[in-house]
Short mmCIF file of N, CA and C in Angstrom, two decimals:
data_model
loop_
_atom_site.label_atom_id
_atom_site.label_comp_id
_atom_site.label_asym_id
_atom_site.label_seq_id
_atom_site.Cartn_x
_atom_site.Cartn_y
_atom_site.Cartn_z
N UNK A 265 119.44 63.04 44.30
CA UNK A 265 118.39 63.03 43.28
C UNK A 265 118.96 63.55 41.96
N UNK A 266 118.50 62.97 40.86
CA UNK A 266 119.00 63.45 39.56
C UNK A 266 118.44 64.82 39.20
N UNK A 267 119.23 65.57 38.44
CA UNK A 267 118.75 66.84 37.89
C UNK A 267 117.83 66.52 36.72
N UNK A 268 116.74 67.23 36.59
CA UNK A 268 115.77 66.98 35.52
C UNK A 268 116.10 67.86 34.32
N UNK A 269 116.16 67.23 33.14
CA UNK A 269 116.48 67.93 31.90
C UNK A 269 115.37 67.64 30.89
N UNK A 270 114.77 68.66 30.27
CA UNK A 270 113.68 68.45 29.32
C UNK A 270 114.12 67.71 28.05
N UNK A 271 113.29 66.81 27.60
CA UNK A 271 113.49 66.11 26.34
C UNK A 271 113.47 67.11 25.19
N UNK A 272 114.36 66.92 24.22
CA UNK A 272 114.38 67.77 23.04
C UNK A 272 115.11 69.09 23.21
N UNK A 273 115.85 69.24 24.29
CA UNK A 273 116.59 70.48 24.55
C UNK A 273 118.08 70.28 24.36
N UNK A 274 118.77 71.38 24.15
CA UNK A 274 120.24 71.39 24.10
C UNK A 274 120.69 72.15 25.34
N UNK A 275 121.45 71.47 26.19
CA UNK A 275 121.85 72.02 27.48
C UNK A 275 123.36 72.18 27.51
N UNK A 276 123.83 73.37 27.86
CA UNK A 276 125.27 73.62 27.95
C UNK A 276 125.80 73.03 29.26
N UNK A 277 126.85 72.23 29.14
CA UNK A 277 127.54 71.68 30.30
C UNK A 277 128.91 72.36 30.33
N UNK A 278 129.26 72.93 31.47
CA UNK A 278 130.51 73.67 31.57
C UNK A 278 131.41 73.05 32.62
N UNK A 279 132.68 72.90 32.27
CA UNK A 279 133.69 72.44 33.22
C UNK A 279 134.36 73.64 33.85
N UNK A 280 134.24 73.77 35.16
CA UNK A 280 134.83 74.90 35.88
C UNK A 280 136.01 74.41 36.71
N UNK A 281 137.05 75.21 36.75
CA UNK A 281 138.24 74.86 37.52
C UNK A 281 138.85 76.14 38.07
N UNK A 282 139.18 76.14 39.36
CA UNK A 282 139.73 77.36 39.97
C UNK A 282 141.13 77.67 39.46
N UNK A 283 141.84 76.66 38.96
CA UNK A 283 143.19 76.87 38.42
C UNK A 283 143.10 77.02 36.90
N UNK A 284 142.24 77.91 36.45
CA UNK A 284 141.92 78.00 35.02
C UNK A 284 143.13 78.25 34.13
N UNK A 285 144.15 78.95 34.62
CA UNK A 285 145.31 79.23 33.77
C UNK A 285 146.16 77.99 33.52
N UNK A 286 146.02 76.98 34.37
CA UNK A 286 146.83 75.77 34.23
C UNK A 286 146.07 74.62 33.59
N UNK A 287 144.81 74.82 33.22
CA UNK A 287 144.01 73.75 32.62
C UNK A 287 144.49 73.49 31.20
N UNK A 288 144.82 72.23 30.91
CA UNK A 288 145.25 71.85 29.57
C UNK A 288 144.05 71.51 28.68
N UNK A 289 143.06 70.81 29.27
CA UNK A 289 141.85 70.45 28.54
C UNK A 289 140.80 69.95 29.53
N UNK A 290 139.56 69.94 29.07
CA UNK A 290 138.46 69.36 29.83
C UNK A 290 137.73 68.39 28.91
N UNK A 291 137.51 67.17 29.42
CA UNK A 291 136.77 66.15 28.66
C UNK A 291 135.37 66.02 29.26
N UNK A 292 134.41 65.72 28.39
CA UNK A 292 133.02 65.57 28.80
C UNK A 292 132.55 64.17 28.44
N UNK A 293 131.95 63.47 29.40
CA UNK A 293 131.53 62.09 29.23
C UNK A 293 130.04 61.95 29.49
N UNK A 294 129.41 61.02 28.79
CA UNK A 294 128.03 60.60 29.08
C UNK A 294 128.07 59.11 29.28
N UNK A 295 127.72 58.65 30.47
CA UNK A 295 127.77 57.23 30.83
C UNK A 295 129.12 56.60 30.51
N UNK A 296 130.19 57.32 30.82
CA UNK A 296 131.53 56.79 30.66
C UNK A 296 132.10 56.86 29.26
N UNK A 297 131.34 57.38 28.31
CA UNK A 297 131.79 57.47 26.92
C UNK A 297 132.13 58.93 26.61
N UNK A 298 133.35 59.15 26.13
CA UNK A 298 133.80 60.50 25.79
C UNK A 298 132.90 61.10 24.72
N UNK A 299 132.38 62.31 24.99
CA UNK A 299 131.51 63.01 24.05
C UNK A 299 132.21 64.19 23.39
N UNK A 300 133.09 64.86 24.14
CA UNK A 300 133.76 66.05 23.61
C UNK A 300 134.98 66.38 24.45
N UNK A 301 135.91 67.11 23.83
CA UNK A 301 137.09 67.63 24.51
C UNK A 301 137.21 69.11 24.15
N UNK A 302 137.45 69.94 25.15
CA UNK A 302 137.61 71.37 24.91
C UNK A 302 138.95 71.81 25.50
N UNK A 303 139.73 72.53 24.70
CA UNK A 303 141.07 72.94 25.14
C UNK A 303 141.18 74.44 25.42
N UNK A 304 140.05 75.15 25.37
CA UNK A 304 140.11 76.58 25.67
C UNK A 304 138.88 77.00 26.48
N UNK A 305 139.11 77.93 27.40
CA UNK A 305 138.03 78.44 28.25
C UNK A 305 137.08 79.30 27.43
N UNK A 306 135.81 79.33 27.74
CA UNK A 306 135.16 78.50 28.74
C UNK A 306 135.00 77.06 28.23
N UNK A 307 135.25 76.11 29.08
CA UNK A 307 135.22 74.69 28.71
C UNK A 307 133.77 74.20 28.72
N UNK A 308 133.21 74.01 27.53
CA UNK A 308 131.79 73.66 27.43
C UNK A 308 131.55 72.55 26.40
N UNK A 309 130.42 71.90 26.59
CA UNK A 309 129.90 70.87 25.69
C UNK A 309 128.39 71.00 25.71
N UNK A 310 127.74 70.78 24.58
CA UNK A 310 126.29 70.84 24.52
C UNK A 310 125.72 69.43 24.58
N UNK A 311 124.94 69.17 25.62
CA UNK A 311 124.25 67.89 25.82
C UNK A 311 122.90 68.00 25.12
N UNK A 312 122.76 67.28 24.02
CA UNK A 312 121.54 67.32 23.21
C UNK A 312 120.64 66.17 23.63
N UNK A 313 119.46 66.50 24.15
CA UNK A 313 118.54 65.46 24.62
C UNK A 313 117.58 64.98 23.54
N UNK A 314 117.68 65.53 22.33
CA UNK A 314 116.83 65.06 21.23
C UNK A 314 117.12 63.59 20.96
N UNK A 315 116.08 62.82 20.77
CA UNK A 315 116.24 61.41 20.47
C UNK A 315 116.43 60.52 21.70
N UNK A 316 116.53 61.11 22.88
CA UNK A 316 116.62 60.31 24.10
C UNK A 316 115.22 59.97 24.58
N UNK A 317 115.12 59.12 25.57
CA UNK A 317 113.83 58.66 26.06
C UNK A 317 113.49 59.32 27.39
N UNK A 318 112.28 59.87 27.49
CA UNK A 318 111.81 60.44 28.74
C UNK A 318 111.86 59.36 29.82
N UNK A 319 112.33 59.74 31.00
CA UNK A 319 112.44 58.80 32.11
C UNK A 319 113.81 58.16 32.22
N UNK A 320 114.62 58.27 31.17
CA UNK A 320 115.96 57.68 31.22
C UNK A 320 116.91 58.56 32.02
N UNK A 321 117.93 57.95 32.60
CA UNK A 321 118.91 58.68 33.39
C UNK A 321 120.30 58.49 32.79
N UNK A 322 121.12 59.52 32.90
CA UNK A 322 122.48 59.51 32.36
C UNK A 322 123.43 60.11 33.37
N UNK A 323 124.64 59.57 33.41
CA UNK A 323 125.71 60.12 34.24
C UNK A 323 126.55 61.02 33.35
N UNK A 324 126.59 62.31 33.66
CA UNK A 324 127.44 63.25 32.94
C UNK A 324 128.66 63.52 33.81
N UNK A 325 129.84 63.50 33.20
CA UNK A 325 131.06 63.71 33.95
C UNK A 325 131.99 64.65 33.20
N UNK A 326 132.67 65.50 33.95
CA UNK A 326 133.74 66.32 33.38
C UNK A 326 135.06 65.86 33.99
N UNK A 327 136.10 65.90 33.18
CA UNK A 327 137.45 65.58 33.65
C UNK A 327 138.39 66.68 33.18
N UNK A 328 138.94 67.42 34.16
CA UNK A 328 139.87 68.51 33.86
C UNK A 328 141.30 68.01 34.05
N UNK A 329 142.15 68.35 33.08
CA UNK A 329 143.57 68.01 33.15
C UNK A 329 144.33 69.28 33.52
N UNK A 330 144.92 69.26 34.72
CA UNK A 330 145.64 70.41 35.24
C UNK A 330 147.05 69.92 35.59
N UNK A 331 148.03 70.35 34.79
CA UNK A 331 149.38 69.84 34.98
C UNK A 331 149.37 68.33 34.79
N UNK A 332 149.88 67.58 35.75
CA UNK A 332 149.87 66.12 35.67
C UNK A 332 148.75 65.49 36.46
N UNK A 333 147.75 66.28 36.85
CA UNK A 333 146.66 65.79 37.69
C UNK A 333 145.33 65.92 36.96
N UNK A 334 144.41 64.99 37.23
CA UNK A 334 143.06 65.11 36.69
C UNK A 334 142.07 65.33 37.83
N UNK A 335 141.02 66.07 37.53
CA UNK A 335 139.94 66.34 38.47
C UNK A 335 138.63 65.99 37.81
N UNK A 336 137.85 65.12 38.45
CA UNK A 336 136.57 64.68 37.91
C UNK A 336 135.41 65.25 38.72
N UNK A 337 134.31 65.49 38.03
CA UNK A 337 133.07 65.88 38.67
C UNK A 337 131.95 65.23 37.88
N UNK A 338 130.89 64.81 38.55
CA UNK A 338 129.81 64.12 37.84
C UNK A 338 128.45 64.52 38.37
N UNK A 339 127.45 64.21 37.57
CA UNK A 339 126.07 64.57 37.87
C UNK A 339 125.15 63.58 37.15
N UNK A 340 124.12 63.12 37.83
CA UNK A 340 123.11 62.27 37.20
C UNK A 340 121.97 63.16 36.74
N UNK A 341 121.56 62.99 35.47
CA UNK A 341 120.43 63.75 34.94
C UNK A 341 119.33 62.78 34.52
N UNK A 342 118.10 63.22 34.67
CA UNK A 342 116.94 62.45 34.22
C UNK A 342 116.24 63.23 33.12
N UNK A 343 115.94 62.57 32.02
CA UNK A 343 115.25 63.21 30.90
C UNK A 343 113.75 63.19 31.19
N UNK A 344 113.12 64.36 31.13
CA UNK A 344 111.69 64.46 31.41
C UNK A 344 110.96 64.88 30.13
N UNK A 345 109.75 64.36 29.98
CA UNK A 345 108.95 64.63 28.79
C UNK A 345 108.42 66.05 28.75
N UNK A 346 107.98 66.45 27.57
CA UNK A 346 107.45 67.81 27.41
C UNK A 346 106.17 68.05 28.16
#
Protein backbone atom coordinates (compact mmCIF):
# COMPACT_ATOMS: atom_id res chain seq x y z
CA UNK A 1 0.00 0.00 0.00
CA UNK A 2 1.23 3.51 -0.72
CA UNK A 3 2.27 5.86 2.07
CA UNK A 4 -0.16 8.78 2.36
CA UNK A 5 1.32 12.29 2.13
CA UNK A 6 -0.80 15.44 2.68
CA UNK A 7 -1.26 17.86 -0.21
CA UNK A 8 0.56 21.16 0.25
CA UNK A 9 3.25 19.81 2.59
CA UNK A 10 7.03 19.65 2.37
CA UNK A 11 8.25 16.21 3.40
CA UNK A 12 11.89 15.36 4.12
CA UNK A 13 13.11 12.24 2.32
CA UNK A 14 16.32 10.81 3.73
CA UNK A 15 18.70 8.31 2.18
CA UNK A 16 20.15 6.02 4.86
CA UNK A 17 23.11 3.73 4.36
CA UNK A 18 24.92 1.58 6.92
CA UNK A 19 28.25 2.24 5.16
CA UNK A 20 27.89 5.99 5.67
CA UNK A 21 31.63 6.71 5.61
CA UNK A 22 31.95 5.24 2.12
CA UNK A 23 28.91 6.96 0.55
CA UNK A 24 29.94 9.23 -2.32
CA UNK A 25 26.46 10.64 -3.00
CA UNK A 26 22.75 9.90 -2.80
CA UNK A 27 20.35 10.72 -5.64
CA UNK A 28 16.63 11.26 -5.17
CA UNK A 29 14.10 10.46 -7.91
CA UNK A 30 10.38 11.03 -8.42
CA UNK A 31 8.85 8.73 -11.04
CA UNK A 32 12.29 8.00 -12.48
CA UNK A 33 13.27 11.66 -12.87
CA UNK A 34 16.25 12.93 -10.87
CA UNK A 35 15.10 15.59 -8.38
CA UNK A 36 18.21 16.17 -6.25
CA UNK A 37 21.70 14.93 -5.42
CA UNK A 38 23.27 15.20 -1.97
CA UNK A 39 26.97 14.57 -1.35
CA UNK A 40 27.09 15.01 2.42
CA UNK A 41 25.33 13.37 5.35
CA UNK A 42 22.57 13.51 6.28
CA UNK A 43 21.48 12.75 2.72
CA UNK A 44 18.12 14.49 2.32
CA UNK A 45 15.74 15.99 -0.22
CA UNK A 46 12.50 17.86 0.39
CA UNK A 47 9.50 16.44 -1.49
CA UNK A 48 7.14 19.39 -1.98
CA UNK A 49 3.55 18.30 -2.57
CA UNK A 50 2.31 21.82 -3.37
CA UNK A 51 0.75 21.92 -6.81
CA UNK A 52 0.26 18.15 -7.00
CA UNK A 53 -3.16 16.53 -7.30
CA UNK A 54 -4.90 14.76 -4.43
CA UNK A 55 -5.29 11.06 -5.26
CA UNK A 56 -2.19 10.94 -7.45
CA UNK A 57 0.59 8.46 -6.72
CA UNK A 58 4.34 8.85 -7.15
CA UNK A 59 7.30 6.50 -6.93
CA UNK A 60 10.07 8.01 -4.81
CA UNK A 61 13.48 6.38 -5.07
CA UNK A 62 16.87 6.89 -3.48
CA UNK A 63 20.11 5.70 -5.07
CA UNK A 64 23.25 5.59 -2.93
CA UNK A 65 26.68 5.38 -4.54
CA UNK A 66 29.06 3.43 -2.31
CA UNK A 67 32.44 2.77 -3.88
CA UNK A 68 31.68 1.25 -7.29
CA UNK A 69 28.26 -0.07 -6.23
CA UNK A 70 24.81 1.51 -6.19
CA UNK A 71 21.99 0.71 -3.77
CA UNK A 72 18.39 1.62 -4.58
CA UNK A 73 15.35 1.89 -2.35
CA UNK A 74 11.87 3.01 -3.36
CA UNK A 75 8.47 3.86 -1.96
CA UNK A 76 5.08 4.66 -3.50
CA UNK A 77 3.33 7.69 -2.00
CA UNK A 78 -0.24 8.84 -2.49
CA UNK A 79 -1.13 12.54 -2.20
CA UNK A 80 -4.18 13.06 0.02
CA UNK A 81 -6.33 16.17 0.23
CA UNK A 82 -6.58 18.46 3.22
